[in-house]
Tab-separated table of C-alpha atoms in Angstrom:
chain	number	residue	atom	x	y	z
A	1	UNK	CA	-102.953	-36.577	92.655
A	2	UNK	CA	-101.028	-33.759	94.129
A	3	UNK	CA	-102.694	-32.873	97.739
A	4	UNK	CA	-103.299	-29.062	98.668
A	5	UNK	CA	-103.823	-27.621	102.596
A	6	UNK	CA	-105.159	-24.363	102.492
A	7	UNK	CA	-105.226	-22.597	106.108
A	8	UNK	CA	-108.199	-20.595	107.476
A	9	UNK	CA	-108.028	-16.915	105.103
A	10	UNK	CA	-110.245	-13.863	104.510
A	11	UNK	CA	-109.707	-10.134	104.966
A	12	UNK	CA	-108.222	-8.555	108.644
A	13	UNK	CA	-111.550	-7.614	108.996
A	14	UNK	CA	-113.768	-11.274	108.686
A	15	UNK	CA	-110.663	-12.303	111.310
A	16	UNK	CA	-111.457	-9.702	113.231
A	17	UNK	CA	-115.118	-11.042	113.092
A	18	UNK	CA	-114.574	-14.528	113.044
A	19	UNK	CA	-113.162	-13.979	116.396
A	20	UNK	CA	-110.412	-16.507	118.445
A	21	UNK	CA	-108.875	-19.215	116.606
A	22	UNK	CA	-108.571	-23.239	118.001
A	23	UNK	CA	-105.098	-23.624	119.750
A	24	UNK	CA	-102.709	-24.145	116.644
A	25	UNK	CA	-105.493	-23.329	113.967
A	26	UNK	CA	-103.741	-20.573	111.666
A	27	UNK	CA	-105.057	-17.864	109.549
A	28	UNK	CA	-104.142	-15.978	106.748
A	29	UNK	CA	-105.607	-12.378	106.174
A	30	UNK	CA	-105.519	-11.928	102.279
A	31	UNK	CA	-105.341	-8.302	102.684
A	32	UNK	CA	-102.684	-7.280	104.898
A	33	UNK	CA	-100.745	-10.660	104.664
A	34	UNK	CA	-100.415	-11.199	107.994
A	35	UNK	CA	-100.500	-14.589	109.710
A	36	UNK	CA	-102.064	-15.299	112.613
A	37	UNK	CA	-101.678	-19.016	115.076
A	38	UNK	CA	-104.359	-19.266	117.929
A	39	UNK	CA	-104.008	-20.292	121.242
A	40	UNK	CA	-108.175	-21.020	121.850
A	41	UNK	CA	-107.665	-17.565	123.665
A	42	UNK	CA	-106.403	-15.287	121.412
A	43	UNK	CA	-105.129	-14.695	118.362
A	44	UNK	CA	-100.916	-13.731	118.040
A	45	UNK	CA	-99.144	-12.398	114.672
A	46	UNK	CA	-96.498	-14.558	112.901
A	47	UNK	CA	-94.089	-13.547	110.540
A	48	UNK	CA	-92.659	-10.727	109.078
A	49	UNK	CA	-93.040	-7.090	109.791
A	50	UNK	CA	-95.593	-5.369	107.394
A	51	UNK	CA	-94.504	-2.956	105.119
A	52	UNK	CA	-95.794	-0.319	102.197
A	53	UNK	CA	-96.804	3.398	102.064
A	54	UNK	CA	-98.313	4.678	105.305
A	55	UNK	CA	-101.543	4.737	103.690
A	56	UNK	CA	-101.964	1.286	103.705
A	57	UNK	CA	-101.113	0.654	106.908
A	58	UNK	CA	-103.835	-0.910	108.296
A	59	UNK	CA	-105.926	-0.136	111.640
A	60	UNK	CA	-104.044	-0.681	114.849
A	61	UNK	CA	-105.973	-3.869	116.567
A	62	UNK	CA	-103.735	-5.917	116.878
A	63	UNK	CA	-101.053	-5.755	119.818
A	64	UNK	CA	-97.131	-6.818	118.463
A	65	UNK	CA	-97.642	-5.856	114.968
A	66	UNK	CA	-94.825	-4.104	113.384
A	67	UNK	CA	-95.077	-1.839	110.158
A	68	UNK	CA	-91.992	-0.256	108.196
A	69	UNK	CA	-93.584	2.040	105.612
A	70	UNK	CA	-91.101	1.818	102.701
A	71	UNK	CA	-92.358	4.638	100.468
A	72	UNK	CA	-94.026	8.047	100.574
A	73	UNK	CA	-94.779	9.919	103.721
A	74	UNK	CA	-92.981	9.123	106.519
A	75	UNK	CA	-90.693	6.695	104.718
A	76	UNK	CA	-88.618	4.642	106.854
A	77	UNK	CA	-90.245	4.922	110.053
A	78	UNK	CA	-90.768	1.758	112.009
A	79	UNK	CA	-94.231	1.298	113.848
A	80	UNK	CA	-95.491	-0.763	116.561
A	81	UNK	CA	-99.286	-1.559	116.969
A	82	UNK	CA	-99.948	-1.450	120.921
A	83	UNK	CA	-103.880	-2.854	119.972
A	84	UNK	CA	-105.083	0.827	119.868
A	85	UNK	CA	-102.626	2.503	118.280
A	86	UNK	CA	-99.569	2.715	116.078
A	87	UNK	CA	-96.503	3.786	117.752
A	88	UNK	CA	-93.255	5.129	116.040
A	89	UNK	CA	-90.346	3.534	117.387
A	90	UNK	CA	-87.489	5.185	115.387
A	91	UNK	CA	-86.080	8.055	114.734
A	92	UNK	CA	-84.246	9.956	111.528
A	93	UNK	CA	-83.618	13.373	112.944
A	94	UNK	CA	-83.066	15.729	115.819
A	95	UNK	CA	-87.436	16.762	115.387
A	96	UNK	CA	-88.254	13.173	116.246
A	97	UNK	CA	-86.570	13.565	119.686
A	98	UNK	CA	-88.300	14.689	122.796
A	99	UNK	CA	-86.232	17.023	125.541
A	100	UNK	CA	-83.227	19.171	124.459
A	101	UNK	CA	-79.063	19.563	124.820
A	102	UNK	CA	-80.159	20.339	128.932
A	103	UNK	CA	-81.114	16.617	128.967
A	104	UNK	CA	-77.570	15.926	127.354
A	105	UNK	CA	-74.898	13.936	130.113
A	106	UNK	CA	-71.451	15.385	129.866
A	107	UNK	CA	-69.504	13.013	128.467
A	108	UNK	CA	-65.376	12.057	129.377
A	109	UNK	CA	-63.610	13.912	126.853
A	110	UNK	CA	-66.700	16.456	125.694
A	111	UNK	CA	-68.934	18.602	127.720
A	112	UNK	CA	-71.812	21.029	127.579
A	113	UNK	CA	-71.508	24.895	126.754
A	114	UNK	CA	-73.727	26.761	128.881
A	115	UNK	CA	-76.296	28.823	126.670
A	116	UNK	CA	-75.643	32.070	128.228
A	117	UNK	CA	-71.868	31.839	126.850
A	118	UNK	CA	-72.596	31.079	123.756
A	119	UNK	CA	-73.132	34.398	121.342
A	120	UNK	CA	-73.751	34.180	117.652
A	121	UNK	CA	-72.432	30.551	117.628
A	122	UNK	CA	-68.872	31.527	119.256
A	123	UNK	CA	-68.116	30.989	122.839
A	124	UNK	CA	-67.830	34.395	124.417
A	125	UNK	CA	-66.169	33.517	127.973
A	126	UNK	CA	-63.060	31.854	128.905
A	127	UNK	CA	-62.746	29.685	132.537
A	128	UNK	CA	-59.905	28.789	134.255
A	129	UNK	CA	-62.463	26.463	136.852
A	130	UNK	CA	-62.439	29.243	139.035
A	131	UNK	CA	-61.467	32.962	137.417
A	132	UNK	CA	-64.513	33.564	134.528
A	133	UNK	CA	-63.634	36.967	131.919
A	134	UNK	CA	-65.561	37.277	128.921
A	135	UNK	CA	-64.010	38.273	125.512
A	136	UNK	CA	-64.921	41.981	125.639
A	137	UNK	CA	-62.856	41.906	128.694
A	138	UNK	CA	-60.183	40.013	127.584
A	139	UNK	CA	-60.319	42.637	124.368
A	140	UNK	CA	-60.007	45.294	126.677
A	141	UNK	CA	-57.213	44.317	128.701
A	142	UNK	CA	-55.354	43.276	126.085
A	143	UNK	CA	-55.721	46.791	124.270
A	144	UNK	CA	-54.583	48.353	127.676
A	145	UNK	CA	-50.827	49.260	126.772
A	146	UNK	CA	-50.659	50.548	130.108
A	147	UNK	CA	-51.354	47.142	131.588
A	148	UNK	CA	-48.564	45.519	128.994
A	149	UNK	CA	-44.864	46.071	128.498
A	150	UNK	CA	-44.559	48.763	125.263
A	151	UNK	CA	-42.343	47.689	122.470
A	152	UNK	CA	-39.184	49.105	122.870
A	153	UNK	CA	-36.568	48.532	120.688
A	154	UNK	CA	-33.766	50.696	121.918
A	155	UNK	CA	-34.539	49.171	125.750
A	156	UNK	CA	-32.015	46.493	127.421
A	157	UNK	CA	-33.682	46.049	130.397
A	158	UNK	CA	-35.541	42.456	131.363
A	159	UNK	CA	-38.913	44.377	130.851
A	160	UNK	CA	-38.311	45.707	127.926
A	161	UNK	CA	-40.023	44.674	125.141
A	162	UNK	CA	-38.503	44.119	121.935
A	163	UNK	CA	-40.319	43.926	118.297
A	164	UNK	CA	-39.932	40.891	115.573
A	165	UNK	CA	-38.165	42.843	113.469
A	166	UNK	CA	-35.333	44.318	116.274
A	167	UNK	CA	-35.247	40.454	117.252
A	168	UNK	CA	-34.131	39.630	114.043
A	169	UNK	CA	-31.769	42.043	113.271
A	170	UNK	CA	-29.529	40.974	116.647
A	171	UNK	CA	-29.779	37.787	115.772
A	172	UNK	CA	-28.320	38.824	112.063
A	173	UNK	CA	-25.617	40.344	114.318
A	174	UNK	CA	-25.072	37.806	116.201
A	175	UNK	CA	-24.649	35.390	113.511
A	176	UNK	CA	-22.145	38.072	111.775
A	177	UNK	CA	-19.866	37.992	115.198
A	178	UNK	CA	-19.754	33.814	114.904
A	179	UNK	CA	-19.544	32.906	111.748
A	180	UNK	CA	-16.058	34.780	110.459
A	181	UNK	CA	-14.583	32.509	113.359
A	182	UNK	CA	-15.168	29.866	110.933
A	183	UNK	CA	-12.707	28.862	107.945
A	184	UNK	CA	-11.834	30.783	104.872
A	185	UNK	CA	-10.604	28.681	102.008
A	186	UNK	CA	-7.855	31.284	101.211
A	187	UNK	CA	-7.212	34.593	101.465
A	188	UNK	CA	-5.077	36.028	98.702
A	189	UNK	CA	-7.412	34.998	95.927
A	190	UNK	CA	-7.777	38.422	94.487
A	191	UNK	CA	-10.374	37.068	91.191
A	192	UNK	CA	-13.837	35.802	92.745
A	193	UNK	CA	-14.424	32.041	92.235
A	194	UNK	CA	-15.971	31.533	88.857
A	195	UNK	CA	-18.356	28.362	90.688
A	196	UNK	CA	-18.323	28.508	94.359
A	197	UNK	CA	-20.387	26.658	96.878
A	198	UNK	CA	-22.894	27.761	99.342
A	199	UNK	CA	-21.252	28.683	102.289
A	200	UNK	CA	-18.141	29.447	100.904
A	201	UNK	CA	-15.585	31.786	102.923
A	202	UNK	CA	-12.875	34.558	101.583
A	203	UNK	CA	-10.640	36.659	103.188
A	204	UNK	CA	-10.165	39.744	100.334
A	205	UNK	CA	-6.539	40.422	99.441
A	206	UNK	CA	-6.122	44.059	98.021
A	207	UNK	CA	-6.089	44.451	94.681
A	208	UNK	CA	-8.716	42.283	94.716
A	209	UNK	CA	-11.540	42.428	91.415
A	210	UNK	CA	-14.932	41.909	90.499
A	211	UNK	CA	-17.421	42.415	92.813
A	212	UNK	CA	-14.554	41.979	95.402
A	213	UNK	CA	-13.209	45.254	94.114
A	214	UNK	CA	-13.294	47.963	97.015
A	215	UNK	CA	-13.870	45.317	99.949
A	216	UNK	CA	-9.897	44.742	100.987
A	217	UNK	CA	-10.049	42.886	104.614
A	218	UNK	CA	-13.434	42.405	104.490
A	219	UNK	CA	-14.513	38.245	104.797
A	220	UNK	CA	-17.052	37.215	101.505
A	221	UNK	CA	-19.339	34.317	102.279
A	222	UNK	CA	-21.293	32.876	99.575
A	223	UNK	CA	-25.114	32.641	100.331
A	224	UNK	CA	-27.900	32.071	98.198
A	225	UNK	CA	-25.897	33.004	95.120
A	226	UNK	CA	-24.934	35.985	95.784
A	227	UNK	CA	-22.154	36.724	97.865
A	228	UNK	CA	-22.448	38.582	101.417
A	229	UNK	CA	-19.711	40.755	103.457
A	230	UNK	CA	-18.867	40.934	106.988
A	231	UNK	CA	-16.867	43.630	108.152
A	232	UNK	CA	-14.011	42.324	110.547
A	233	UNK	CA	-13.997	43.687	114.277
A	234	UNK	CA	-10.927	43.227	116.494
A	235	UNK	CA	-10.501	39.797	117.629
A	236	UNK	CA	-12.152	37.657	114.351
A	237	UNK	CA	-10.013	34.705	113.731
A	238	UNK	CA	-10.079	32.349	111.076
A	239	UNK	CA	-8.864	29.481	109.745
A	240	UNK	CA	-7.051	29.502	106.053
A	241	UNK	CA	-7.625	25.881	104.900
A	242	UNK	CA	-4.921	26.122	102.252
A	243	UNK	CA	-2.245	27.416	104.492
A	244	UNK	CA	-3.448	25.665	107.884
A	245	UNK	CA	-3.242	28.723	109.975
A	246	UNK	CA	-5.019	30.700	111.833
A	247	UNK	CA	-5.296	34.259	111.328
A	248	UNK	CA	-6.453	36.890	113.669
A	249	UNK	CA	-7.836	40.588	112.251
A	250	UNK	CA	-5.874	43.392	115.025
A	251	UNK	CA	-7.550	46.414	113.611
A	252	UNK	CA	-5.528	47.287	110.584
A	253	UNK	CA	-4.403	43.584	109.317
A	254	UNK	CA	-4.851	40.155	109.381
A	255	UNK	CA	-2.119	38.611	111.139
A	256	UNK	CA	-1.018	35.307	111.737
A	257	UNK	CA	-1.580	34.257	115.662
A	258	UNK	CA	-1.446	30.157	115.294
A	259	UNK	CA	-1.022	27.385	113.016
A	260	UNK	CA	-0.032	23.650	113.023
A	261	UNK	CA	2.097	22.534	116.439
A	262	UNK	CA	5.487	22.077	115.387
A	263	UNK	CA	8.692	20.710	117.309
A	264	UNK	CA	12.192	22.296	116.052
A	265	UNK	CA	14.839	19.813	117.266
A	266	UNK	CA	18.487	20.133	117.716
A	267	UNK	CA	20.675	18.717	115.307
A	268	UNK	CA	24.247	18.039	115.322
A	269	UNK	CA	26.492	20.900	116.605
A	270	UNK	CA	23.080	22.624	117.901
A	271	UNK	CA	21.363	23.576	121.461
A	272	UNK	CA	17.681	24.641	121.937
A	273	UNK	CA	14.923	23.618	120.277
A	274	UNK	CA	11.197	22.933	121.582
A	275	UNK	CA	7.403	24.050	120.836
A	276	UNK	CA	7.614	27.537	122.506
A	277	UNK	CA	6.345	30.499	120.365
A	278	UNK	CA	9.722	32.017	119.873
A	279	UNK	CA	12.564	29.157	119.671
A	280	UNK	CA	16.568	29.818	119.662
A	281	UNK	CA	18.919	27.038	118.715
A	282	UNK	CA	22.650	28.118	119.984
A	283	UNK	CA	26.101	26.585	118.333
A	284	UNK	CA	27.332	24.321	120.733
A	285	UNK	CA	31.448	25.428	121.993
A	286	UNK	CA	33.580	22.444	121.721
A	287	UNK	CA	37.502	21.823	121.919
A	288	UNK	CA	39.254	24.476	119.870
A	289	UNK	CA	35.941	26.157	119.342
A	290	UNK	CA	34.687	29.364	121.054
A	291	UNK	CA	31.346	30.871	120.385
A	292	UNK	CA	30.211	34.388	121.221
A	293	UNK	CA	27.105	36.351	120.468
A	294	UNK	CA	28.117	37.220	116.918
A	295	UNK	CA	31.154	34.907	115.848
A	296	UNK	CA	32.835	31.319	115.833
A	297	UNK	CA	36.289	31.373	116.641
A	298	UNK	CA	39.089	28.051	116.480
A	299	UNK	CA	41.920	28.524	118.439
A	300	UNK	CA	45.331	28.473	117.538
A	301	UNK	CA	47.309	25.112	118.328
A	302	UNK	CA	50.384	23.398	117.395
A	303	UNK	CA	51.615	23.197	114.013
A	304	UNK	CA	48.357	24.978	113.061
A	305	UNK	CA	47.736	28.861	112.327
A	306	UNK	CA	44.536	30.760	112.152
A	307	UNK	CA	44.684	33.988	110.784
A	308	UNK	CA	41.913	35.758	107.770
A	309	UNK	CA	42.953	33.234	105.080
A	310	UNK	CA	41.607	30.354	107.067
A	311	UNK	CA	43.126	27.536	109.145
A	312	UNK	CA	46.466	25.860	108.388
A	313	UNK	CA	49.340	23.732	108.831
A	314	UNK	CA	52.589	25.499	109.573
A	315	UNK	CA	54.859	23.352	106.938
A	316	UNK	CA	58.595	24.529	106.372
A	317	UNK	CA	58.513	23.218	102.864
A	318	UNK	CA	61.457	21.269	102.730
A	319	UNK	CA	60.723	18.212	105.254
A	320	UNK	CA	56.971	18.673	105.299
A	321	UNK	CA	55.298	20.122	101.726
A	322	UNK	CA	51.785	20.597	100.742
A	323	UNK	CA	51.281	18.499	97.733
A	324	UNK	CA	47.864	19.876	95.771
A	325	UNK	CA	48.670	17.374	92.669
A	326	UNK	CA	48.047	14.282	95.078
A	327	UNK	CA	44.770	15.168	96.826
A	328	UNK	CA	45.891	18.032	98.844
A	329	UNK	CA	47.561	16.063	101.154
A	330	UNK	CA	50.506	16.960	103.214
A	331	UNK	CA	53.917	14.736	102.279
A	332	UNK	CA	57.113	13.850	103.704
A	333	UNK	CA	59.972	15.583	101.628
A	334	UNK	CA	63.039	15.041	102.622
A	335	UNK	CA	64.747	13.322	105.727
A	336	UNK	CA	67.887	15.094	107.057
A	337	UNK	CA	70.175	13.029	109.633
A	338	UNK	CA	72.170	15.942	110.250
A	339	UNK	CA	75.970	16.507	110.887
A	340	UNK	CA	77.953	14.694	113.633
């Protein structure tokens, strides 16, 4: 037959009356389901932490008890019975809290506002550590142009102020002055490019058409997808790929002021040469030849004439005789002894 202990039980109350349990007698109160071991001195709660609407919580007596009510008013507080009282030992929100922000430690990284600087939510003064200026001073001193530099776009001293939009426009200029001293790609296409690419350089030839037509000199750069002008100022230069030259604009015309470094050598018969800008290669003189600024002479010698039909053999054409049927070549005639 199954056996069955059953431990000392009633209501909170008929513990309350029964009084102190024997050391290690235990009782159960049917009501609250709390469990109780005594000690022949007093009775101690076992066990898990009541719980249930606060209405049900039951009469603070007994000192250690702990109460969560899980429902209804006051839901999720924690209590602790001190054996007069409960106490609530949690808190949910700012209104459970005794004290205020003033009780608040600064912290490392975040600190404290003080009140008095604080208006409509916003802080309303600004510290350095040591100078303090509220906003409606820092308005006002701001709004003091006579305490400020005045925009002035036409100024050029280190003072002066200028405006985004004057800022802008010099660096526009300034871009305007650099970028002709880049390449062209060519500049005696006189028909726009049907396709060209961003960034895309022209010097205009005259005669030129399209929306080129009018613009002679001027340097078209493709941007965006439409094309932009620059006006050349004395000095530009740019490079034409497809020639490999540089070109510099001298107020009228583009002209040519470098290109690829050559060498010119002297060949056979010739002087000079080098890498200079201008370069002279002279005739060299040699035997029977004289040179002067403006002609090449040969000099006469023996058996040989120079006149305006060329240079020749002098041939009596008897011994000596120029023979054009064999190669133009000059053959032995006749030999004469003589007479004794």
């Amino acid at each position: 037959m199954a056996q069955t202990v059953q431990v000392k039980r009633g209501t909170r109350a008929e513990l309350a009356a029964y009084g102190v349990l024997q050391a290690g007698e235990m009782g159960f109160c049917t009501d609250t389901k709390e469990v109780y071991i005594g000690d022949g001195t007093s009775n101690s709660m076992v066990g898990r932490a009541m719980s249930g609407p606060e209405a049900s919580r039951p009469a603070a007596a007994s000192a250690g008890r702990a109460y969560i009510v899980t429902s209804g008013t006051n839901s999720g507080y924690l209590y602790f019975d001190d054996g007069s009282a409960w106490r609530r030992i949690n808190a949910q929100k700012l209104s459970d809290l005794t004290g205020s922000v003033d009780d608040v430690t600064d912290g490392t990284t975040y600190a404290k506002v003080l009140k008095a600087d604080i208006t409509a939510g916003h802080v309303n003064k600004i510290s350095d550590g040591t100078n303090i200026k509220t906003a409606a001073e820092i308005k006002t001193h701001i709004d003091d142009a006579s305490k400020h530099r005045v925009i002035n776009d036409t100024g050029t001293a280190i003072t002066d102020l200028w405006s985004a939009q004057k800022i802008r426009n010099e660096i526009e200029l300034a871009k305007h002055n650099i970028e002709p001293q880049s390449s062209v790609k060519n500049q005696n296409l006189t028909v726009p490019p049907v396709i060209p690419a961003e960034g895309d350089r022209y010097i205009i030839p005259a005669a030129a058409t399209g929306v080129w037509a009018g613009k002679t000199n001027q340097i078209a750069e493709y941007q965006s997808a439409a094309w932009v002008y620059y006006t050349p100022a004395v000095g530009w230069t740019a490079y034409v790929d497809d020639e490999q030259k540089i070109y510099s604009w001298n107020g009228s015309a583009w002209v040519r002021t470098g290109g690829a470094l050559q060498t010119i050598t002297a060949g056979n018969g010739l002087t000079g040469g080098g890498q200079a800008d201008s370069v002279t290669l002279n005739i060299g003189a040699g035997y029977g030849i004289g040179v002067t600024a403006d002609a090449i002479a040969v000099t006469a010698g023996k058996g040989i004439t120079v006149d305006s039909n060329g240079i020749a053999a002098s041939v009596d054409g008897s011994s000596i005789v120029y023979d054009t049927a064999n190669g133009n070549r000059l053959m032995v005639a006749a030999i004469d002894g003589g007479t004794f």
